[in-house]
mmCIF file of C-alpha atoms in Angstrom:
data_model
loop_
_atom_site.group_PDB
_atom_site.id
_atom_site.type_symbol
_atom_site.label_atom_id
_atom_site.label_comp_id
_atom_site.label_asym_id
_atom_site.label_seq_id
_atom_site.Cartn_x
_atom_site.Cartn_y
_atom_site.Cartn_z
ATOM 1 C CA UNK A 64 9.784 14.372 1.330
ATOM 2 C CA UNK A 65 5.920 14.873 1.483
ATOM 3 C CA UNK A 66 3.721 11.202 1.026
ATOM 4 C CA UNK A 67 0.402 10.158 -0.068
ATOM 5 C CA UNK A 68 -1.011 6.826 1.554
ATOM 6 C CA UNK A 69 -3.306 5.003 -1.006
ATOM 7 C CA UNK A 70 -4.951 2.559 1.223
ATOM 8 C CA UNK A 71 -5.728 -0.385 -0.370
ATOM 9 C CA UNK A 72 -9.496 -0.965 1.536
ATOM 10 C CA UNK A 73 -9.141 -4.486 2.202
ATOM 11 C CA UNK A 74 -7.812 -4.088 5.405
ATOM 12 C CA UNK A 75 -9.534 -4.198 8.949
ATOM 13 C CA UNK A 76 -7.447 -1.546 10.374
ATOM 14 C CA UNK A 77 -7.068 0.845 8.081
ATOM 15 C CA UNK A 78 -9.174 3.416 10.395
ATOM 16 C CA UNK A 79 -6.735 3.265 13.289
ATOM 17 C CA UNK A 80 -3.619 3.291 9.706
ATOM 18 C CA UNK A 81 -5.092 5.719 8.782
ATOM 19 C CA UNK A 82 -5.708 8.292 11.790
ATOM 20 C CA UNK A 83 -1.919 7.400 12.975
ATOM 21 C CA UNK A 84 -0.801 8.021 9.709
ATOM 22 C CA UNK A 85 -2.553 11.504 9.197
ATOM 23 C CA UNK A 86 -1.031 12.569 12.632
ATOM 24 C CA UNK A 87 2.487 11.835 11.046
ATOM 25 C CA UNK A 88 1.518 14.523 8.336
ATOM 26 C CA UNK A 89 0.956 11.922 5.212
ATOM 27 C CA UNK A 90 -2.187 12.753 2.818
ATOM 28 C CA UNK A 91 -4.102 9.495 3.152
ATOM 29 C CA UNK A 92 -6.880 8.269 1.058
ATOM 30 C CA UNK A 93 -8.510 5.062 -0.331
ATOM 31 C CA UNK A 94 -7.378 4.041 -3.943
ATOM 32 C CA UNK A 95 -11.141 3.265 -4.217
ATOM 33 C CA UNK A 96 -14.023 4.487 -3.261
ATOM 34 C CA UNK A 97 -15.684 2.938 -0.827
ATOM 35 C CA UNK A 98 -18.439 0.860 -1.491
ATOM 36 C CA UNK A 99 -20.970 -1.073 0.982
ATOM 37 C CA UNK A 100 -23.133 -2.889 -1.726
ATOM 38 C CA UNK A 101 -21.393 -6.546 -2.460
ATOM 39 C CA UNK A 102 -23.366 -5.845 -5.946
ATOM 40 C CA UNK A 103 -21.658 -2.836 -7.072
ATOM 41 C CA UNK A 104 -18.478 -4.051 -5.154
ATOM 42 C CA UNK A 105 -18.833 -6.985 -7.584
ATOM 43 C CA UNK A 106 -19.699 -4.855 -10.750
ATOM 44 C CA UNK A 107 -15.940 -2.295 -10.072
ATOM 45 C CA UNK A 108 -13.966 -5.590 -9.985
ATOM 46 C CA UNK A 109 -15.485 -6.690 -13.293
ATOM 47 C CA UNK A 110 -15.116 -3.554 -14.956
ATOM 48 C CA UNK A 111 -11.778 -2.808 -13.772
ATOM 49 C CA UNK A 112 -10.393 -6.465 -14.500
ATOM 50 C CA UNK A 113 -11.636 -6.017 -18.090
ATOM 51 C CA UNK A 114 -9.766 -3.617 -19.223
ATOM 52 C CA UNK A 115 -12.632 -1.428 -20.509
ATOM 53 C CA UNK A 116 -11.958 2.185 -20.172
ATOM 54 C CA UNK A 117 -13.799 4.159 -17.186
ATOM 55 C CA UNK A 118 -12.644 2.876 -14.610
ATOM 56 C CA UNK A 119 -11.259 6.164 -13.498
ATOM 57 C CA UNK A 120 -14.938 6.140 -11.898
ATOM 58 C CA UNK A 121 -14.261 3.810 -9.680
ATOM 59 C CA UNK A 122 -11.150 5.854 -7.979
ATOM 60 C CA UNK A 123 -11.919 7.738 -4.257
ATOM 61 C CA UNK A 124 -11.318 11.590 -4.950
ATOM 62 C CA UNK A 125 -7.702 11.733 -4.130
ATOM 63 C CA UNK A 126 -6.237 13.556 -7.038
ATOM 64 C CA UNK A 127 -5.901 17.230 -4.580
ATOM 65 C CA UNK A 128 -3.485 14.930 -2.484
ATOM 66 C CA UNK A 129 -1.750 13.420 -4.741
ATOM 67 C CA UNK A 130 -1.054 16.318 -6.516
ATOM 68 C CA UNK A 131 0.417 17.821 -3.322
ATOM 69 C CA UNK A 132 2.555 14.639 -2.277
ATOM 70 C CA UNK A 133 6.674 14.039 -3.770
ATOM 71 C CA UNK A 134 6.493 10.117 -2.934
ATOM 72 C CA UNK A 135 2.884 8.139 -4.156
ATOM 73 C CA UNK A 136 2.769 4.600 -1.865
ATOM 74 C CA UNK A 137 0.042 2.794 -2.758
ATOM 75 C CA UNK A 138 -0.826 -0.329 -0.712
ATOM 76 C CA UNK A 139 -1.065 -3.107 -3.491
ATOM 77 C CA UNK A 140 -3.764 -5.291 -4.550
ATOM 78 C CA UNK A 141 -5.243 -6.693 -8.061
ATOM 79 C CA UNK A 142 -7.556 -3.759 -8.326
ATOM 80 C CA UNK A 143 -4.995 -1.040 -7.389
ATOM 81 C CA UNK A 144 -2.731 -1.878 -10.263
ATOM 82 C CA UNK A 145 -5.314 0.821 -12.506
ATOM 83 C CA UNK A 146 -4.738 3.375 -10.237
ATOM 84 C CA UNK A 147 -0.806 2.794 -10.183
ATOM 85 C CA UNK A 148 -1.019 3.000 -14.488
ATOM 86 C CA UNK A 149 -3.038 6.157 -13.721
ATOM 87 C CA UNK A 150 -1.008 7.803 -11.768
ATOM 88 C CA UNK A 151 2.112 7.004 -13.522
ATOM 89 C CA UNK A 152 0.563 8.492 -16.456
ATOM 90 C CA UNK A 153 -0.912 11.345 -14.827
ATOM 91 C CA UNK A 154 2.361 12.513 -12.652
ATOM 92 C CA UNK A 155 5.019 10.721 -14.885
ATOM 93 C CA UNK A 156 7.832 12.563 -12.661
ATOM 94 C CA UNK A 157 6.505 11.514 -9.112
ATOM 95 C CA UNK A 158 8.053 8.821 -7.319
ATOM 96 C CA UNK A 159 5.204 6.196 -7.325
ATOM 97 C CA UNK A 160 5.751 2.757 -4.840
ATOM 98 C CA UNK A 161 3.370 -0.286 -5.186
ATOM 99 C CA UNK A 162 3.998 -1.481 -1.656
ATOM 100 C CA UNK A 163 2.608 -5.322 -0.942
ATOM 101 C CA UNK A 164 2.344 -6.292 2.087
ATOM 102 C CA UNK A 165 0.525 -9.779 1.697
ATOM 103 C CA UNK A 166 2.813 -12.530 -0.268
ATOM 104 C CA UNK A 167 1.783 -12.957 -3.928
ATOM 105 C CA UNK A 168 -1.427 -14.583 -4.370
ATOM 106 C CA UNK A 169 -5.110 -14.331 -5.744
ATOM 107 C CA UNK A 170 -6.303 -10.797 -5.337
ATOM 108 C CA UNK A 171 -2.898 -9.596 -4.595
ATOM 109 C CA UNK A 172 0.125 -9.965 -7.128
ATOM 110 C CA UNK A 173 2.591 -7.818 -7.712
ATOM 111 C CA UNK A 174 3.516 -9.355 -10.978
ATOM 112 C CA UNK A 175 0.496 -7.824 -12.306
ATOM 113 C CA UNK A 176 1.665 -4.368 -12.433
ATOM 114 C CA UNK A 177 3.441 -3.204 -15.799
ATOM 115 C CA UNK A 178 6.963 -3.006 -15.818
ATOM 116 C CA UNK A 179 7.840 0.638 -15.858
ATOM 117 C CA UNK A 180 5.094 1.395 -13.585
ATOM 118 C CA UNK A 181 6.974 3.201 -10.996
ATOM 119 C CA UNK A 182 8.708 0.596 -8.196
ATOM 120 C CA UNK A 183 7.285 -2.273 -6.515
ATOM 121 C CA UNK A 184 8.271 -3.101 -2.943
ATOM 122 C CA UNK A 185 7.103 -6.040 -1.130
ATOM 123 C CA UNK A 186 7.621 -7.188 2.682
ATOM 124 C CA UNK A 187 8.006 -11.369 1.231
ATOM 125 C CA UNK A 188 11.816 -12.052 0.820
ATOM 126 C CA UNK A 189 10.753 -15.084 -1.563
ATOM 127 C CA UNK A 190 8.472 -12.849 -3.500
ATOM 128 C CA UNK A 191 11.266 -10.368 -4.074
ATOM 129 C CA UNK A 192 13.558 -12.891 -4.975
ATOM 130 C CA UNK A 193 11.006 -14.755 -7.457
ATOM 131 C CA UNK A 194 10.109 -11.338 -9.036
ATOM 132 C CA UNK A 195 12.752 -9.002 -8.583
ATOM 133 C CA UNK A 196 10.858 -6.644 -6.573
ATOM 134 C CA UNK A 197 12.283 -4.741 -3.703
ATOM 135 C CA UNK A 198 12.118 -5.447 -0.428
ATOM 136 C CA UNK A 199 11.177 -3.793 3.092
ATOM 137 C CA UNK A 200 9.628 -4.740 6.145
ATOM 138 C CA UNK A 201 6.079 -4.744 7.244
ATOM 139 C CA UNK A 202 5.299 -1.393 9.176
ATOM 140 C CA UNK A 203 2.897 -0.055 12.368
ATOM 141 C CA UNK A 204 3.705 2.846 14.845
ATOM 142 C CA UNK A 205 5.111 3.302 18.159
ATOM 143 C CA UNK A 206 2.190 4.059 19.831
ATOM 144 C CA UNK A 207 0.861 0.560 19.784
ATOM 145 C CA UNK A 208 2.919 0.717 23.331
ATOM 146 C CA UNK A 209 -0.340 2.335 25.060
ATOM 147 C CA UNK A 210 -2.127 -1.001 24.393
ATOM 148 C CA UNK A 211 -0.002 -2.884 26.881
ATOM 149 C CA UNK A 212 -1.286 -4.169 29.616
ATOM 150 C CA UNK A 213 -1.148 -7.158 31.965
ATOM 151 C CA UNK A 214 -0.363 -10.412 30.577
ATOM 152 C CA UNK A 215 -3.745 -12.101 31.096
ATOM 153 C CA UNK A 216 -3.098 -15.126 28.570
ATOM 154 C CA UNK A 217 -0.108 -16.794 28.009
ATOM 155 C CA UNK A 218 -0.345 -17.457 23.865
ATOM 156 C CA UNK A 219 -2.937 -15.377 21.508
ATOM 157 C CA UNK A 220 -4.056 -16.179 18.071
ATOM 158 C CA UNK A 221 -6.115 -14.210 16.022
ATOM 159 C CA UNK A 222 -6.292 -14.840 12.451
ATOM 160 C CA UNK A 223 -8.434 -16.055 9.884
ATOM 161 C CA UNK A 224 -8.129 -20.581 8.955
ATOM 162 C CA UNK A 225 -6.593 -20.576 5.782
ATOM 163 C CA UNK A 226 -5.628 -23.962 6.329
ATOM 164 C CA UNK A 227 -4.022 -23.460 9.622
ATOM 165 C CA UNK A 228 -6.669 -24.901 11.901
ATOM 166 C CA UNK A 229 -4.947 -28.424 12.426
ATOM 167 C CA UNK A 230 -1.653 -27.079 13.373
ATOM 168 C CA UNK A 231 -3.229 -24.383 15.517
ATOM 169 C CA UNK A 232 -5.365 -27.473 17.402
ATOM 170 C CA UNK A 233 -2.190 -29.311 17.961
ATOM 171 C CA UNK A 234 -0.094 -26.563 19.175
ATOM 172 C CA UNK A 235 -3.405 -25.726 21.603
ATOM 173 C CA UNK A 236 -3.043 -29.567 22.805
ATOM 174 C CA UNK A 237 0.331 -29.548 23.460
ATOM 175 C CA UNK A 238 0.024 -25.870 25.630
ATOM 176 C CA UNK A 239 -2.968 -27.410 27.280
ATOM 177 C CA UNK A 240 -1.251 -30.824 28.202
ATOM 178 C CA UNK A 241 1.626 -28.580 30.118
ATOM 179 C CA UNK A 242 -0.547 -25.979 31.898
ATOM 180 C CA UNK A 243 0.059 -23.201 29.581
ATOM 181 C CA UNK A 244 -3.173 -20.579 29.247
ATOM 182 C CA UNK A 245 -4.215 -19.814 25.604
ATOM 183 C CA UNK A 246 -6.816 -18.179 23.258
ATOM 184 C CA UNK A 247 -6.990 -19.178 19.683
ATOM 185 C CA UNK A 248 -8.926 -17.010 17.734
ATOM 186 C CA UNK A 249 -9.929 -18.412 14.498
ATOM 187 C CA UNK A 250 -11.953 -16.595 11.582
ATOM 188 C CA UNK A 251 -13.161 -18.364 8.682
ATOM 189 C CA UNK A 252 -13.673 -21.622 9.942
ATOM 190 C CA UNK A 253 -16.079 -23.771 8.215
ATOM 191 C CA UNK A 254 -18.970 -26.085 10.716
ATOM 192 C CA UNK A 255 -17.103 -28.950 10.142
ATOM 193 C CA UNK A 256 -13.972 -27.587 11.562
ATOM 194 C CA UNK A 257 -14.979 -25.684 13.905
ATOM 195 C CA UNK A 258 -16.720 -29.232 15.460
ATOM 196 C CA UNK A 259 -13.246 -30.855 14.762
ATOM 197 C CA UNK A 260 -11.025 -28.668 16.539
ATOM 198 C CA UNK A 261 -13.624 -27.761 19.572
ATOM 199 C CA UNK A 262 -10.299 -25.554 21.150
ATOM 200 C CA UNK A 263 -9.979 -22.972 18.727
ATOM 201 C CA UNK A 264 -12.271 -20.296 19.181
ATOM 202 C CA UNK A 265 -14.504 -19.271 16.399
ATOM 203 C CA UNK A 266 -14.897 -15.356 15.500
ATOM 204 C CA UNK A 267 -16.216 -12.609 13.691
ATOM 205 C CA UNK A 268 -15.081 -9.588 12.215
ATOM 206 C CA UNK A 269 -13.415 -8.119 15.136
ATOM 207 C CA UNK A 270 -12.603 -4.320 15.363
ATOM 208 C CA UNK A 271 -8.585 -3.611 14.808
ATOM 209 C CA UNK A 272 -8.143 -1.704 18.117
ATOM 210 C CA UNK A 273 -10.152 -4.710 19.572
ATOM 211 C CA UNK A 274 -7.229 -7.151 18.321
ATOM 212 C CA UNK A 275 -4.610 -4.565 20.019
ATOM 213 C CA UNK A 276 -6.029 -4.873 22.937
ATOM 214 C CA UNK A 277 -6.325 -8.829 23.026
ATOM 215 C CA UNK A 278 -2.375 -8.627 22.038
ATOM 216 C CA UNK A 279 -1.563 -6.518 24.504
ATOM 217 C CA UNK A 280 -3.029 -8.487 27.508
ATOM 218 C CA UNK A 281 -0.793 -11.624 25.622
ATOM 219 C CA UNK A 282 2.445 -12.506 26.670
ATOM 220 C CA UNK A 283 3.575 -13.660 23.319
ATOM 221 C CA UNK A 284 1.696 -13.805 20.225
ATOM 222 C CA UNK A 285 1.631 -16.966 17.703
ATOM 223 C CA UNK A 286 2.977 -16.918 14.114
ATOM 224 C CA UNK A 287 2.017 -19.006 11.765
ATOM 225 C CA UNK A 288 2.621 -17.679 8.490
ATOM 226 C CA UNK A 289 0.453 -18.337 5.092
ATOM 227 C CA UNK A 290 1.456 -21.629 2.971
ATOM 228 C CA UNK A 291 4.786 -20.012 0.667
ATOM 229 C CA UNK A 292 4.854 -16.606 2.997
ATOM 230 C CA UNK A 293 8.608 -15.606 3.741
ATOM 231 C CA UNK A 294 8.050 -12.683 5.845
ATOM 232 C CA UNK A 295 6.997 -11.257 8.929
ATOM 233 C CA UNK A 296 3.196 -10.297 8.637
ATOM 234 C CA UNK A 297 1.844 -7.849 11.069
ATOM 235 C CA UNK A 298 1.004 -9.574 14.238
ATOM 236 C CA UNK A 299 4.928 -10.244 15.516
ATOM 237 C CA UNK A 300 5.510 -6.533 14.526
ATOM 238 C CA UNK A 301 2.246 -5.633 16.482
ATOM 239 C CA UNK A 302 3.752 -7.867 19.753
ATOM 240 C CA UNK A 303 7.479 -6.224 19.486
ATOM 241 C CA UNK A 304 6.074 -2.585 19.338
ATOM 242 C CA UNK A 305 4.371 -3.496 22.780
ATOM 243 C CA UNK A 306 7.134 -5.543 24.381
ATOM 244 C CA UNK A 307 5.421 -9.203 24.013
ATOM 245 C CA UNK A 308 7.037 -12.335 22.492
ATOM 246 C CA UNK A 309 6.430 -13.876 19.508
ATOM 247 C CA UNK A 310 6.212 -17.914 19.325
ATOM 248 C CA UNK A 311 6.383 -18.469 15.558
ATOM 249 C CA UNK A 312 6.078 -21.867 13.350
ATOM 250 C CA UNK A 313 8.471 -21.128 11.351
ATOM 251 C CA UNK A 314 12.220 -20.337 11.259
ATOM 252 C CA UNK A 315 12.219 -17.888 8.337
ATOM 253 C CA UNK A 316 11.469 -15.045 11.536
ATOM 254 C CA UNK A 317 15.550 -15.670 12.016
ATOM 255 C CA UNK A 318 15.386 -13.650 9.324
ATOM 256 C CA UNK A 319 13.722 -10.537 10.541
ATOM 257 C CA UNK A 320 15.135 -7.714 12.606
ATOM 258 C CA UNK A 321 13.034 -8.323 15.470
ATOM 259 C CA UNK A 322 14.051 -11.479 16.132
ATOM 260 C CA UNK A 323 15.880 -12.449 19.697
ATOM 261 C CA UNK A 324 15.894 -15.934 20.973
ATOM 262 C CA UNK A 325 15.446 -14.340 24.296
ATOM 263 C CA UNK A 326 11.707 -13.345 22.769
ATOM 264 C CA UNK A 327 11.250 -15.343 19.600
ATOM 265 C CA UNK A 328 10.455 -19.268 20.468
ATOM 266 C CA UNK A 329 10.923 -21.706 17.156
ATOM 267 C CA UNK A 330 8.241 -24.271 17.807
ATOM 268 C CA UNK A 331 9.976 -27.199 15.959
ATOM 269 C CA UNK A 332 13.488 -25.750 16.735
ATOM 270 C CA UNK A 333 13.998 -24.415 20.344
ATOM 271 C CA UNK A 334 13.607 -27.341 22.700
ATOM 272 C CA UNK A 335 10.005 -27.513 24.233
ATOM 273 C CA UNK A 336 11.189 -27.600 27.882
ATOM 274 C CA UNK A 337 12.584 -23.623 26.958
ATOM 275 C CA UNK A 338 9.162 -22.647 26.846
ATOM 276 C CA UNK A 339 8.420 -22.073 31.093
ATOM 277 C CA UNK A 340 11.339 -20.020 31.037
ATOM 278 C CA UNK A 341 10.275 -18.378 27.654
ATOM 279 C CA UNK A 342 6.772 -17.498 29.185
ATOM 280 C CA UNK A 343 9.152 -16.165 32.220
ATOM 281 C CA UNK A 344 10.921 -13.484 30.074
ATOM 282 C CA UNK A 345 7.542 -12.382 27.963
ATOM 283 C CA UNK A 346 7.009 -9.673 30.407
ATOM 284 C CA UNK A 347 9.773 -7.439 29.142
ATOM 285 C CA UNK A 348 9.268 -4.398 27.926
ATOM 286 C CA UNK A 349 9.891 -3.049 24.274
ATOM 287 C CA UNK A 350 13.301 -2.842 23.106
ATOM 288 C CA UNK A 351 13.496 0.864 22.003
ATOM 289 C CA UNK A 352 15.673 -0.045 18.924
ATOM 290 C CA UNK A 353 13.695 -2.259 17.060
ATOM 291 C CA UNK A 354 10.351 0.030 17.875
ATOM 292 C CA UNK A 355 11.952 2.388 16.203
ATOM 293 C CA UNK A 356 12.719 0.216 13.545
ATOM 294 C CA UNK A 357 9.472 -0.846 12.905
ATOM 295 C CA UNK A 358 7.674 2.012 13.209
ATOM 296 C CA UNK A 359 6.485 4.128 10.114
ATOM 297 C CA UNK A 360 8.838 6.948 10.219
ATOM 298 C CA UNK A 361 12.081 3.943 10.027
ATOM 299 C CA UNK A 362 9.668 2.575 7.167
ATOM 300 C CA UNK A 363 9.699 5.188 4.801
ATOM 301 C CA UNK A 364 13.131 6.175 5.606
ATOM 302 C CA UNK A 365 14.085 2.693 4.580
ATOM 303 C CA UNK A 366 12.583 3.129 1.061
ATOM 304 C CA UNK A 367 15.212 5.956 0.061
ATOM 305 C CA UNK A 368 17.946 3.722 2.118
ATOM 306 C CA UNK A 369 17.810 1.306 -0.230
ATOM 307 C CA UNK A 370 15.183 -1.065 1.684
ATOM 308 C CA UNK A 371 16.378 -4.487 3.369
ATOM 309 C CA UNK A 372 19.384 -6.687 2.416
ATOM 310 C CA UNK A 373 17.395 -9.733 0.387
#
């Protein structure tokens, strides 16, 4: 089948997405134009929000590839749900997928779009289950193997606060108190917290390929998933695809394909003195099964597969 990527624009890595994806043969494009004023930025999610008609203006000029494409994914959000009615209504016989890969929340809910509105897939297990949407994993590309490199760190965090700064401190004690090396980078972080928790390290916007780096100097990457989240996000998936371990806050990763409790440590459910002999093993290479699995080609095949068992 021949697919067009609707990128959603809200994403820091949609360059690199999008130059891997265009060398897998996909017609890519941005379901909105892109816009650098926060003014008129502010103005498109007024008008589109209100229901006023026009908003057509708003939309990047991918009509030529859409045209051309069987399959229509277009990466979800609150303002994408427009171009998902347009499309419908434009190519009412192409397969159309609203594919969510953040769990339901402000700016991005899937129960937003109309029913009847093509499909909606999301990567949340609990978000399928609470909305009857359909399910498949999170997705990145094999060659995220070139950014491995020597394990210079022993844990790596980066992410933006959303309410994880306490539990990111504490784990950065405990690591700290047992020799362990570590670099928490933290987005988002207001003055007060940043003076609270003085071992997280503050950040910017950091380039995408900057963050593949970092990971793959890492020899295991920290999960801590979003309050209600019941999926993998992106950074395990990032880790596996280059042969690092994941050390993840929550057990819902038993969940997900790329879990191995040879390379997956449970804070809070594998015994703490496992973790020296964890840290041993995170040098292993990628296990060429679940890079395939993950990678994009595995993704899309999924969607005609059926997707993943809820």
């Amino acid at each position: 089948m021949s697919v067009a990527m609707l990128m959603s624009g809200f994403f820091a890595g949609e360059d690199y997405y999008i130059e891997r994806l265009r060398s897998r043969g996909v017609g890519v494009a941005h379901s909105l134009a892109v816009l650098r004023s926060r003014g008129m930025r502010g103005l498109r999610r007024l008008h589109m929000r209100s229901g006023l008609p026009g908003y057509a203006a708003w939309f990047e000029d991918w009509e030529r590839t859409v045209d051309g494409a069987d399959t229509i994914i277009v990466h979800g959000s609150d303002l994408s749900v427009p171009v998902a009615g347009y499309i419908h209504r434009r190519w009412p016989r192409k397969r159309l997928i609203s594919w969510y890969w953040n769990p339901a929340g402000p700016g991005s809910d899937p129960g937003l779009v109309p029913p009847g509105t093509g499909e909606v897939w999301s990567f949340d297990r609990g978000d399928c289950r609470a909305l009857g949407l359909s399910l498949n994993t999170t997705y990145s590309f094999r060659e995220l193997g070139d950014f491995r490199g020597r394990g210079e760190v022993d844990f790596l965090f980066v992410g933006s606060d959303k309410g994880r700064a306490a539990v990111l401190a504490d784990l950065a004690r405990r690591l700290e108190a047992d020799g362990y090396t570590y670099r928490f980078c933290v987005a988002g972080m207001s003055r007060r917290t940043r003076d609270r928790y003085p071992r997280l390290e503050p950040i910017g916007p950091i380039p995408y390929v900057e963050i593949l780096r970092m990971t793959g100097t890492a020899r295991a990457v920290v999960e801590i998933p979003q309050a209600g989240q019941r999926g993998s996000s992106l950074r395990p998936v990032e880790a596996v695809l280059m042969g690092r371990s994941v050390l993840s806050l929550t057990s819902d990763i038993r969940a997900e394909r790329l879990y191995d409790p040879e390379r997956v440590f449970i804070v809070g459910r594998d015994r703490w003195d496992g973790l020296e002999q964890f840290v041993e093993r995170a040098s292993a290479g990628p296990v060429q099964d679940i890079v395939d699995y993950y990678d994009f080609n595995s993704w899309i095949r999924r969607f005609d597969d059926g997707g993943v068992p809820l």
